[in-house]
Short mmCIF file of C-alpha atoms in Angstrom, two decimals:
data_model
loop_
_atom_site.label_atom_id
_atom_site.label_comp_id
_atom_site.label_asym_id
_atom_site.label_seq_id
_atom_site.Cartn_x
_atom_site.Cartn_y
_atom_site.Cartn_z
CA MET A 24 -92.42 36.75 21.78
CA ALA A 25 -89.39 35.07 19.88
CA ASP A 26 -87.71 31.97 21.18
CA ARG A 27 -85.35 32.39 23.14
CA ARG A 28 -81.78 30.93 23.35
CA HIS A 29 -80.79 28.59 25.94
CA HIS A 30 -76.98 27.77 26.78
CA ARG A 31 -75.48 25.88 29.73
CA PHE A 32 -74.08 26.98 33.11
CA PRO A 33 -70.43 25.42 32.80
CA ARG A 34 -70.36 21.68 34.66
CA GLY A 35 -70.59 22.39 38.21
CA GLU A 36 -72.57 25.62 38.31
CA HIS A 37 -76.14 26.33 38.79
CA CYS A 38 -78.23 29.79 39.32
CA ALA A 39 -77.96 31.12 42.45
CA ASP A 40 -82.22 31.28 43.18
CA CYS A 41 -82.74 28.09 42.17
CA PRO A 42 -81.24 24.78 40.53
CA ALA A 43 -82.18 26.40 37.08
CA ARG A 44 -78.57 24.80 34.73
CA ARG A 45 -79.39 27.08 31.46
CA TRP A 46 -79.39 30.68 30.65
CA TYR A 47 -80.37 33.38 28.20
CA LEU A 48 -79.69 36.38 27.01
CA GLU A 49 -81.77 39.49 26.58
CA ASN A 50 -81.00 43.25 26.40
CA GLY A 51 -77.35 42.65 27.65
CA ARG A 52 -78.15 41.19 31.15
CA LYS A 53 -77.69 36.99 31.80
CA TYR A 54 -81.13 35.53 33.34
CA CYS A 55 -81.80 31.86 33.94
CA GLU A 56 -84.14 30.03 32.43
CA ASN A 57 -86.71 30.81 35.59
CA GLY A 58 -86.12 34.61 34.61
CA HIS A 59 -83.62 35.16 37.86
CA GLN A 60 -80.63 37.37 36.77
CA VAL A 61 -76.91 36.00 36.99
CA GLU A 62 -75.11 38.75 38.58
CA GLY A 63 -71.38 39.85 37.11
CA TYR A 64 -72.27 39.33 33.74
CA VAL A 65 -72.75 43.24 32.11
CA GLN A 66 -73.42 42.06 27.17
CA PHE A 67 -72.41 46.06 27.00
CA ASP A 68 -73.75 49.26 28.33
CA VAL A 69 -77.16 49.76 28.04
CA ASP A 70 -76.65 53.37 28.76
CA ASP A 71 -73.95 53.87 26.24
CA GLU A 72 -75.54 54.36 23.06
CA ASP A 73 -72.08 53.55 21.16
CA ASN A 74 -71.81 50.21 22.41
CA TYR A 75 -76.00 49.96 21.03
CA ASN A 76 -76.48 46.81 19.67
CA ARG A 77 -73.14 45.49 19.89
CA THR A 78 -72.10 42.64 21.42
CA GLY A 79 -69.25 41.26 23.30
CA ARG A 80 -65.32 40.83 22.82
CA VAL A 81 -63.39 37.29 24.55
CA SER A 82 -59.61 38.78 24.83
CA ARG A 83 -57.38 36.10 25.77
CA LYS A 84 -53.60 36.83 26.12
CA GLN A 85 -50.93 36.17 23.98
CA LYS A 86 -48.20 33.89 24.71
CA ASP A 87 -44.98 35.09 24.33
CA ILE A 88 -43.36 33.02 20.93
CA ARG A 89 -40.46 31.17 22.36
CA GLU A 90 -38.71 29.97 19.71
CA ALA A 91 -36.79 26.70 20.49
CA GLU A 92 -32.30 26.51 20.51
CA ARG A 93 -30.54 24.18 19.20
CA LYS A 94 -27.69 23.32 20.88
CA HIS A 95 -26.08 22.48 17.19
CA LEU A 96 -24.98 25.20 15.01
CA SER A 97 -26.30 23.74 11.05
CA GLY A 98 -25.41 25.41 8.23
CA ASN A 99 -22.73 28.57 7.21
CA GLN A 100 -23.13 29.22 10.77
CA ALA A 101 -21.33 25.19 11.86
CA ARG A 102 -19.06 25.86 9.20
CA GLY A 103 -18.42 29.90 11.30
CA LEU A 104 -17.99 28.78 14.50
CA TYR A 105 -15.65 25.76 12.74
CA LEU A 106 -13.46 28.48 11.15
CA ALA A 107 -13.03 30.27 14.78
CA CYS A 108 -11.94 27.12 16.52
CA LEU A 109 -9.03 26.59 13.64
CA GLY A 110 -8.19 30.17 14.49
CA PHE A 111 -8.00 29.95 18.39
CA ILE A 112 -5.72 26.83 17.44
CA ILE A 113 -3.71 28.37 15.28
CA ARG A 114 -3.33 31.17 17.48
CA LYS A 115 -2.23 28.20 20.39
CA GLN A 116 0.24 27.06 18.24
CA VAL A 117 1.73 30.34 17.36
CA ALA A 118 1.94 30.87 21.13
CA TRP A 119 3.70 27.96 22.52
CA LEU A 120 5.93 28.75 19.03
CA VAL A 121 7.39 32.15 20.92
CA LYS A 122 6.73 31.27 24.04
CA LYS A 123 8.77 27.74 24.38
CA LYS A 124 10.65 27.88 21.25
CA GLY A 125 11.66 31.59 21.19
CA LEU A 126 10.62 32.84 17.80
CA HIS A 127 9.67 36.68 17.40
CA PRO A 128 6.58 37.58 18.31
CA GLU A 129 5.89 39.19 14.64
CA LEU A 130 4.98 35.29 13.50
CA GLU A 131 1.38 36.03 15.29
CA SER A 132 0.44 38.97 13.55
CA VAL A 133 1.58 37.05 10.42
CA CYS A 134 -0.27 33.91 10.68
CA CYS A 135 -3.37 35.81 11.18
CA ASP A 136 -3.00 37.88 8.23
CA LEU A 137 -2.52 34.13 6.47
CA TRP A 138 -5.97 32.95 7.95
CA ILE A 139 -7.48 35.81 7.07
CA LEU A 140 -6.90 35.61 3.57
CA ARG A 141 -7.81 31.74 3.21
CA ILE A 142 -11.19 32.24 4.89
CA ARG A 143 -12.00 35.91 3.79
CA ASP A 144 -13.72 34.65 0.74
CA PHE A 145 -16.25 31.84 2.92
CA PRO A 146 -19.70 32.14 1.17
CA GLY A 147 -22.07 33.37 4.20
CA LEU A 148 -19.95 33.62 6.89
CA ALA A 149 -19.95 37.44 6.65
CA LYS A 150 -23.75 38.05 5.84
CA ASP A 151 -24.92 34.62 7.86
CA SER A 152 -22.54 34.64 11.66
CA GLY A 153 -24.55 37.50 12.72
CA LYS A 154 -28.15 35.65 12.52
CA SER A 155 -27.95 32.77 14.54
CA SER A 156 -30.36 31.45 17.65
CA HIS A 157 -29.01 34.29 19.48
CA GLY A 158 -31.66 36.40 18.21
CA ASN A 159 -30.17 39.99 17.77
CA ASN A 160 -27.72 39.80 20.73
CA PRO A 161 -24.36 38.54 18.58
CA PRO A 162 -22.60 34.83 19.44
CA PRO A 163 -20.30 34.09 22.27
CA HIS A 164 -17.19 34.64 21.78
CA ALA A 165 -18.20 37.06 18.62
CA GLY A 166 -15.94 40.07 17.80
CA PRO A 167 -17.41 44.11 17.83
CA ASP A 168 -19.05 43.24 14.75
CA GLY A 169 -21.66 40.06 15.80
CA GLU A 170 -18.87 38.24 13.09
CA LEU A 171 -17.50 35.57 14.94
CA ALA A 172 -13.71 36.13 16.69
CA MET A 173 -11.72 34.39 14.42
CA PHE A 174 -8.66 35.48 15.98
CA SER A 175 -7.84 38.09 18.43
CA SER A 176 -5.37 40.11 16.57
CA GLN A 177 -7.83 39.72 13.45
CA VAL A 178 -7.05 42.91 11.52
CA GLU A 179 -10.11 44.75 9.35
CA LEU A 180 -9.21 44.73 5.78
CA PRO A 181 -9.15 48.09 3.98
CA PRO A 182 -12.90 48.83 2.29
CA ASN A 183 -12.23 48.95 -1.20
CA ALA A 184 -10.61 45.40 -0.76
CA PRO A 185 -11.18 43.58 -3.98
CA ASP A 186 -13.41 40.52 -3.08
CA VAL A 187 -12.97 38.28 -6.55
CA PRO A 188 -9.18 36.98 -8.09
CA PRO A 189 -7.43 39.70 -9.27
CA SER A 190 -7.22 38.88 -13.26
CA ASN A 191 -4.34 37.53 -13.86
CA CYS A 192 -4.74 35.57 -11.57
CA LYS A 193 -6.00 32.32 -12.55
CA LYS A 194 -8.32 29.80 -10.96
CA GLY A 195 -7.14 26.07 -9.86
CA PRO A 196 -9.35 23.58 -9.75
CA LYS A 197 -9.57 23.68 -5.48
CA SER A 198 -10.16 27.36 -5.47
CA TRP A 199 -11.65 29.32 -2.87
CA PHE A 200 -14.28 31.32 -4.38
CA THR A 201 -16.94 29.08 -5.29
CA GLU A 202 -19.92 27.55 -3.58
CA ASP A 203 -18.66 24.25 -2.86
CA TRP A 204 -15.68 25.40 -0.87
CA ALA A 205 -12.85 23.86 0.86
CA LEU A 206 -13.07 23.58 4.44
CA PRO A 207 -9.62 23.43 5.71
CA GLY A 208 -8.54 20.08 8.55
CA ALA A 209 -6.35 20.03 11.49
CA ILE A 210 -3.43 19.40 9.99
CA ASP A 211 -4.01 22.78 8.35
CA THR A 212 -3.60 24.55 10.74
CA LEU A 213 -0.09 23.03 11.23
CA ALA A 214 0.70 23.83 7.36
CA LEU A 215 -0.21 27.61 7.57
CA VAL A 216 1.63 28.06 10.70
CA TYR A 217 4.48 26.39 8.53
CA LEU A 218 4.31 28.99 6.48
CA GLY A 219 4.42 32.06 8.46
CA CYS A 220 7.39 30.56 9.26
CA LEU A 221 8.59 30.26 6.20
CA LEU A 222 7.88 34.17 5.82
CA ARG A 223 9.29 35.44 9.03
CA GLN A 224 12.28 33.43 7.89
CA GLU A 225 12.40 30.59 11.36
CA PRO A 226 14.74 27.90 11.14
CA VAL A 227 11.82 25.99 11.84
CA ARG A 228 12.07 22.76 9.04
CA VAL A 229 8.64 20.84 8.60
CA GLY A 230 10.54 17.53 10.00
CA ASP A 231 10.94 19.73 13.10
CA LEU A 232 6.55 20.81 13.52
CA TYR A 233 5.21 17.01 12.39
CA ARG A 234 7.54 15.43 15.62
CA TRP A 235 5.83 18.37 17.67
CA ALA A 236 3.08 17.68 17.21
CA LYS A 237 3.08 13.66 17.14
CA THR A 238 4.78 13.86 20.43
CA ASN A 239 2.10 15.98 22.51
CA GLN A 240 4.62 19.63 22.05
CA ILE A 241 2.87 21.69 20.19
CA PRO A 242 -0.81 21.81 21.14
CA PHE A 243 -1.98 20.23 18.45
CA ILE A 244 -3.48 16.39 20.25
CA GLY A 245 -6.76 17.10 21.40
CA ALA A 246 -7.54 20.37 19.56
CA ILE A 247 -11.06 19.92 20.36
CA ASP A 248 -10.11 19.89 24.75
CA LEU A 249 -7.76 23.15 24.24
CA LEU A 250 -11.42 25.52 22.52
CA PRO A 251 -14.44 26.84 25.20
CA LYS A 252 -16.51 24.53 26.68
CA ASP A 253 -19.43 26.76 25.24
CA TRP A 254 -17.84 26.74 21.66
CA ARG A 255 -17.54 22.71 21.53
CA GLU A 256 -21.16 22.48 22.65
CA ARG A 257 -22.18 23.76 19.39
CA LEU A 258 -19.95 22.26 17.71
CA PRO A 259 -21.58 19.82 15.33
CA GLY A 260 -20.79 16.07 14.95
CA TRP A 261 -18.70 15.78 11.19
CA ALA A 262 -17.10 18.82 13.15
CA GLN A 263 -16.31 16.98 16.79
CA LYS A 264 -14.51 14.52 14.58
CA SER A 265 -12.23 16.55 12.31
CA LEU A 266 -11.20 18.40 15.66
CA LEU A 267 -10.87 14.86 17.71
CA THR A 268 -7.45 14.59 16.78
CA ARG A 269 -5.86 12.71 19.82
CA TYR A 270 -6.54 9.44 18.31
CA ILE A 271 -5.25 10.38 14.50
CA LYS A 272 -2.81 8.63 12.45
CA PHE A 273 0.70 9.94 12.18
CA GLN A 274 2.08 8.24 9.33
CA GLY A 275 4.08 10.90 8.19
CA SER A 276 4.21 12.82 5.28
CA GLU A 277 0.88 14.38 5.61
CA LEU A 278 2.44 18.35 6.87
CA HIS A 279 4.49 17.94 3.55
CA ARG A 280 1.09 17.56 1.28
CA ALA A 281 -0.53 20.04 3.30
CA ILE A 282 2.17 22.34 2.65
CA ILE A 283 1.31 21.65 -1.32
CA ASP A 284 -1.59 22.12 -1.75
CA LEU A 285 -1.82 25.06 0.81
CA ILE A 286 0.93 27.05 -0.75
CA ARG A 287 -0.63 26.28 -4.30
CA GLY A 288 -4.44 27.39 -3.09
CA TYR A 289 -2.35 30.75 -2.00
CA LYS A 290 -0.99 30.91 -5.61
CA GLU A 291 -3.67 30.55 -7.84
CA ASN A 292 -6.21 32.17 -5.43
CA ARG A 293 -4.04 35.21 -4.67
CA CYS A 294 -1.27 35.19 -5.76
CA LEU A 295 0.57 34.99 -3.33
CA GLU A 296 4.71 33.68 -3.62
CA PHE A 297 6.85 32.05 -0.41
CA PRO A 298 10.37 32.90 -0.43
CA ALA A 299 12.70 30.04 -0.57
CA VAL A 300 13.02 28.49 2.12
CA PRO A 301 16.60 29.39 5.03
CA ALA A 302 18.84 26.75 3.74
CA GLN A 303 22.36 26.71 4.90
CA PRO A 304 20.64 27.03 8.68
CA SER A 305 18.08 23.98 8.06
CA LEU A 306 21.36 22.28 6.62
CA LEU A 307 22.82 22.64 9.98
CA LEU A 308 19.90 21.76 11.40
CA TYR A 309 19.91 18.13 9.26
CA LEU A 310 23.39 17.63 9.55
CA LYS A 311 23.39 17.85 13.76
CA ASP A 312 20.24 15.59 13.75
CA LEU A 313 21.54 13.20 11.93
CA ALA A 314 25.28 13.12 13.16
CA LEU A 315 26.91 13.46 9.96
CA PRO A 316 30.24 15.16 9.08
CA PRO A 317 30.30 18.91 7.98
CA ASP A 318 31.31 17.60 4.15
CA VAL A 319 28.16 16.57 3.55
CA TYR A 320 27.29 20.52 4.28
CA THR A 321 29.09 21.77 1.24
CA ILE A 322 28.77 18.50 -1.22
CA VAL A 323 24.74 19.37 -0.92
CA GLN A 324 25.06 23.11 -1.40
CA ASP A 325 27.31 22.30 -4.56
CA THR A 326 24.94 19.16 -5.83
CA CYS A 327 21.92 21.46 -5.37
CA SER A 328 23.57 24.11 -7.53
CA LEU A 329 24.90 21.54 -10.06
CA LEU A 330 21.38 20.35 -11.23
CA ASP A 331 20.37 23.92 -11.32
CA THR A 332 17.45 23.04 -8.31
CA ARG A 333 16.32 26.53 -6.00
CA PHE A 334 15.11 26.55 -2.30
CA SER A 335 11.81 28.21 -3.17
CA PHE A 336 7.99 25.95 -4.44
CA PRO A 337 8.83 24.22 -7.12
CA ALA A 338 12.40 23.54 -6.38
CA ARG A 339 12.80 22.02 -9.97
CA GLY A 340 11.84 25.35 -11.47
CA PRO A 341 8.99 26.99 -11.69
CA ASP A 342 8.18 25.62 -15.66
CA VAL A 343 7.21 22.33 -13.71
CA LYS A 344 3.56 21.09 -15.55
CA SER A 345 2.90 18.52 -11.87
CA HIS A 346 3.75 18.96 -8.46
CA MET A 347 5.63 16.43 -6.34
CA LEU A 348 7.18 15.88 -3.24
CA LEU A 349 10.92 16.98 -4.58
CA ASP A 350 9.37 20.31 -5.09
CA MET A 351 9.59 21.07 -1.88
CA PRO A 352 12.10 22.94 -0.76
CA ASP A 353 13.13 21.13 2.37
CA VAL A 354 12.42 17.29 0.75
CA LEU A 355 14.61 18.27 -1.90
CA LEU A 356 17.25 19.01 1.33
CA VAL A 357 16.90 16.14 2.37
CA ALA A 358 16.89 14.16 -0.93
CA ALA A 359 20.38 15.84 -1.75
CA ILE A 360 21.74 14.72 2.34
CA VAL A 361 20.76 11.80 2.03
CA SER A 362 22.29 11.09 -1.42
CA THR A 363 25.21 12.93 -0.64
CA ALA A 364 25.85 10.60 2.44
CA LYS A 365 25.81 7.35 -0.13
CA LEU A 366 28.21 9.00 -1.98
CA LEU A 367 31.10 10.10 0.54
CA TYR A 368 29.82 6.81 3.08
CA PRO A 369 28.75 4.29 1.54
CA MET A 370 26.67 1.67 3.21
CA ASP A 371 26.37 -1.69 1.42
CA GLY A 372 30.34 -3.35 2.64
CA THR A 373 31.64 -2.28 -0.62
CA GLU A 374 35.45 -1.33 0.13
CA ARG A 375 36.55 1.94 -1.63
CA PHE A 376 40.15 3.49 -1.92
CA SER A 377 40.37 7.21 -2.99
CA LEU A 378 43.09 8.32 -4.99
CA ASP A 379 44.98 10.85 -3.47
CA ASP A 380 45.09 12.60 -0.04
CA GLY A 381 42.36 14.93 -1.03
CA ASP A 382 40.02 13.05 -1.99
CA LEU A 383 36.95 13.63 0.24
CA GLN A 384 36.23 9.84 0.64
CA THR A 385 40.09 9.31 2.99
CA LEU A 386 37.28 9.55 5.81
CA GLN A 387 35.18 6.80 6.21
CA MET A 388 32.43 6.40 8.92
CA ASN A 389 31.49 3.77 11.29
CA TRP A 390 27.74 2.25 10.87
CA GLU A 391 28.19 0.40 13.24
CA VAL A 392 28.99 2.90 15.79
CA TRP A 393 26.44 5.82 14.03
CA GLU A 394 23.47 2.42 14.40
CA ALA A 395 24.67 2.04 17.49
CA GLU A 396 23.70 6.05 18.61
CA PHE A 397 20.14 5.51 16.50
CA ILE A 398 18.86 2.81 18.88
CA THR A 399 15.24 2.04 17.74
CA PRO A 400 12.73 2.82 20.27
CA PRO A 401 10.74 -0.52 21.75
CA LYS A 402 8.12 -0.32 19.66
CA LYS A 403 4.44 0.71 21.06
CA LEU A 404 0.96 0.16 20.74
CA GLY A 405 -0.39 3.18 18.07
CA SER A 406 -3.59 4.20 19.30
CA PHE A 407 -5.50 4.35 15.88
CA GLU A 408 -4.56 0.09 15.84
CA PHE A 409 -6.88 -0.26 18.69
CA GLU A 410 -9.92 -0.98 16.45
CA LYS A 411 -7.93 -3.95 15.17
CA LEU A 412 -7.90 -5.25 18.72
CA GLY A 413 -9.68 -8.72 18.95
CA PRO A 414 -10.60 -10.40 22.79
CA ASN A 415 -7.48 -12.22 23.25
CA ASP A 416 -4.85 -9.08 22.19
CA ILE A 417 -6.38 -7.46 25.04
CA TRP A 418 -5.23 -9.59 27.33
CA ASP A 419 -1.55 -8.91 26.24
CA LEU A 420 -1.08 -5.32 26.84
CA SER A 421 0.85 -3.92 29.11
CA LYS A 422 -1.21 -1.75 32.17
CA GLN A 423 -0.36 1.41 30.64
CA GLU A 424 -1.63 0.20 26.96
CA LEU A 425 -4.87 -0.80 28.93
CA HIS A 426 -5.39 2.86 30.08
CA GLU A 427 -5.09 3.87 26.92
CA PHE A 428 -7.30 1.38 25.09
CA MET A 429 -9.65 2.29 27.54
CA ASN A 430 -9.22 6.12 27.07
CA TRP A 431 -9.72 5.61 23.53
CA PHE A 432 -12.97 3.47 24.27
CA GLN A 433 -14.24 5.89 26.13
CA THR A 434 -13.50 8.75 23.76
CA THR A 435 -14.50 7.08 20.71
CA GLN A 436 -17.17 4.34 20.98
CA LEU A 437 -19.09 6.20 24.22
CA ASN A 438 -22.05 8.49 24.04
CA SER A 439 -21.22 11.56 25.67
CA ARG A 440 -24.32 12.99 25.46
CA GLN A 441 -26.43 10.93 26.50
CA THR A 442 -29.13 12.02 28.41
CA ASP A 443 -30.81 9.50 30.16
CA GLU A 444 -28.52 8.43 32.66
CA MET A 445 -28.77 4.49 33.38
CA GLU A 446 -28.59 2.92 36.84
CA ILE A 447 -24.75 1.40 35.62
CA ASP A 448 -23.40 5.19 34.99
CA ARG A 449 -23.74 5.94 38.92
CA ILE A 450 -22.56 2.75 40.05
CA PHE A 451 -19.56 2.75 37.68
CA PRO A 452 -18.99 7.18 36.99
CA LEU A 453 -16.63 7.65 34.00
CA GLU A 454 -13.48 9.56 34.93
CA ALA A 455 -12.39 12.56 33.22
CA ILE A 456 -9.82 11.42 30.52
CA GLN A 457 -6.05 12.62 31.49
CA PRO A 458 -4.35 14.26 28.42
CA LEU A 459 -1.78 12.83 27.54
CA PRO A 460 2.45 13.06 27.93
CA GLU A 461 4.52 15.49 26.58
CA PHE A 462 7.72 13.92 24.99
CA GLN A 463 10.93 16.01 25.25
CA ASP A 464 13.12 16.44 22.58
CA MET A 465 16.93 15.53 22.97
CA THR A 466 18.72 18.94 24.35
CA ASP A 467 21.11 20.70 22.19
CA GLU A 468 24.22 19.22 24.08
CA GLU A 469 22.86 15.62 24.08
CA VAL A 470 22.55 16.30 19.86
CA GLU A 471 26.51 17.79 19.85
CA ALA A 472 28.35 14.81 22.16
CA ARG A 473 25.91 12.35 19.74
CA MET A 474 27.43 13.89 16.42
CA LYS A 475 30.99 14.05 18.15
CA ARG A 476 30.79 10.38 19.03
CA VAL A 477 29.99 9.76 15.80
CA GLN A 478 32.65 11.65 14.65
CA LYS A 479 35.63 10.91 16.57
CA ALA A 480 34.43 6.94 15.07
CA MET A 481 35.42 8.14 12.22
CA THR A 482 38.89 5.73 9.92
CA ILE A 483 41.13 7.68 7.77
CA VAL A 484 41.73 5.12 4.87
CA PRO A 485 45.26 5.97 3.18
CA PRO A 486 44.82 6.65 -0.45
CA ARG A 487 45.97 3.84 -3.57
CA PRO A 488 47.24 5.86 -6.26
CA ASP A 489 47.56 2.32 -8.03
CA GLN A 490 43.30 2.37 -7.97
CA GLU A 491 43.05 4.88 -10.49
CA GLY A 492 42.99 2.05 -14.07
CA GLU A 493 40.57 -0.16 -11.69
CA THR A 494 36.77 1.06 -12.29
CA LYS A 495 34.93 1.56 -9.04
CA PRO A 496 31.27 0.02 -8.00
CA GLU A 497 28.55 1.84 -9.19
CA ILE A 498 26.80 3.81 -5.90
CA ARG A 499 23.54 1.65 -5.00
CA LEU A 500 19.81 3.48 -6.24
CA TYR A 501 17.56 2.33 -3.80
CA ARG A 502 13.80 2.10 -5.90
CA TYR A 503 11.69 0.72 -3.12
CA PRO A 504 11.93 0.17 0.52
CA SER A 505 12.28 -3.70 0.36
CA SER A 506 15.91 -3.37 -1.24
CA LEU A 507 16.79 -1.94 2.02
CA LYS A 508 18.90 -4.09 3.64
CA GLY A 509 21.29 -3.46 6.80
CA HIS A 510 22.87 0.70 7.66
CA ALA A 511 21.08 1.88 4.67
CA LYS A 512 18.15 0.92 6.28
CA ARG A 513 18.27 2.00 9.10
CA PHE A 514 20.29 5.29 7.89
CA TYR A 515 16.89 5.83 5.89
CA GLU A 516 14.97 5.14 8.82
CA VAL A 517 16.37 7.87 10.83
CA VAL A 518 15.17 10.43 8.59
CA ALA A 519 12.12 9.89 7.36
CA GLU A 520 11.31 10.05 11.25
CA VAL A 521 13.32 13.23 11.05
CA SER A 522 11.94 15.29 8.12
CA GLY A 523 8.76 13.81 9.00
CA LEU A 524 8.30 11.38 5.49
CA THR A 525 7.16 7.65 4.72
CA LEU A 526 10.18 5.85 3.90
CA LYS A 527 8.27 5.16 1.25
CA ASP A 528 8.33 8.12 -0.10
CA LEU A 529 11.86 9.02 1.28
CA VAL A 530 13.07 6.72 -0.40
CA PHE A 531 11.20 7.88 -3.85
CA VAL A 532 12.60 10.95 -3.80
CA VAL A 533 15.72 10.04 -2.78
CA TYR A 534 15.72 7.85 -5.83
CA ARG A 535 14.23 10.70 -8.15
CA PHE A 536 17.18 12.52 -6.84
CA ASP A 537 20.04 10.17 -8.17
CA GLN A 538 18.16 10.10 -11.04
CA LEU A 539 18.62 14.06 -11.93
CA LEU A 540 22.20 13.50 -11.03
CA LEU A 541 22.56 10.22 -13.10
CA ARG A 542 21.58 12.65 -15.98
CA ARG A 543 23.51 15.13 -15.01
CA GLN A 544 26.28 13.08 -15.37
CA ILE A 545 25.49 11.99 -19.09
CA LYS A 546 25.42 15.12 -20.12
CA GLU A 547 28.12 16.25 -19.12
CA LEU A 548 30.00 13.53 -20.18
CA ARG A 549 28.53 13.67 -23.63
CA ARG A 550 29.46 17.37 -23.78
CA LEU A 551 32.89 16.54 -22.94
CA LYS A 552 33.24 13.95 -25.84
CA LYS A 553 32.16 16.76 -27.91
CA GLU A 554 34.41 19.12 -27.39
CA PRO A 555 37.83 17.08 -28.16
CA THR A 556 36.03 16.88 -32.14
CA ARG A 557 34.91 20.65 -32.14
CA ARG A 558 38.50 21.35 -31.13
CA GLU A 559 40.11 19.84 -33.73
CA GLU A 560 38.22 21.15 -36.31
CA GLN A 561 38.62 24.60 -35.06
CA ILE A 562 42.87 23.60 -35.24
CA ASP A 563 42.32 22.47 -38.68
CA SER A 564 40.35 25.57 -39.80
CA GLU A 565 43.07 28.06 -38.80
CA SER A 566 45.79 25.67 -40.16
CA GLU A 567 43.93 26.17 -43.30
CA ALA A 568 43.50 29.57 -43.22
#
């Protein structure tokens, strides 16, 4: 008899008829070591010939493999959701312009088309947006084809639309067709909305959008709070930081440079050129905001025409090799206004007299009255300066500044995603941060009343024909902000605030504009000196003939 192979019963079990703890198999049956059959076990069916000499199988229930769903997206999926958030913010901004400022509702479709042209060649967006951690189901807020909805009014491009730039388009250094595709930022939403207004020829200036964003009127500050909750929760850290615009540094000129980059991008990658700005409505708005006399309107137009400039980008002409702020039509208009105001109404305190009654210098500006109408508001502690405060500086904060400082600390310094709740968190729970208050602009009636008060204070100086032989003082040129004094400094500060430029950039563009005028003047003087000589030569030749 062959040796049997014994096995042990599971721990705590034994044969039902005896205390034996080992068992063996024989003829498909289970027996204890003393020969008692263990009931309830059959290795194979003896009566079934097909099962002859086949041992039993142990089948285990297969558990469903559950993939852990990541809370934050990454890669192309994260970038696609980030672009969807920017498109959502653009739609909010356009809706505010239509509702509050009375712009045409067609502005939404124009901005939608511009946004599609901006992001349509993002590498991996179309092919990867439908494959996410949601499995075969489309992601939240997805379009009909499973792609992230960039805009609610998104239109489908024709199937034969080319995905590569036309052959006559030259891709510049910032190409939209490469793998290292530069993602737009939050400030680019305002730039795109401005270009949409430019295509619609709406009287919206760059300084208007900048001021509305800075004073929390147009949806921009705290843009991340405008997004749906499920979108915010899935954004990665770098995207949330980019959309955290509550404490953005409004230093000036950021929006102008973003617009220049976007215009160049559309021209180099899409061969799209934008029309000229509506110069006349914009010029009238600037004169009202700065309380300047209507004579400036005519001189500004004549000066720009004399310099052969245009009100489309680039303003100095299509042949310029390098672009600067002065190439923006809006900035050119501001520089022309400042230069004309210095020419007609000097701010350096030097007396100038007109030669006859038709001279524009018979009217003189009362800069004391003008400066009184533009009183410098009390300087508030900027939110971006909180990180520079020391322990002793905090004691000097007012109640309102202290509240804003605590809001800044809670937003930027505390970990809002901390899962482990501490005892101090239960005792002192954090309250929701209140949105920043909105600042309203002056009404049209208040702006017109201020302009009337300034013009009423202007004086008429009788002409002095005997001054014809004397040399008039030259117009003062300011090259650096440190050279600004008195009324000129305050005038430049107000213009910089209205236009959205920094004081340094404004001084620079006005100086460059004055240089263009001086070059034109020198060129004209040289031409006038040559004309008599040519006339004399023509008379001599006629007399000889």
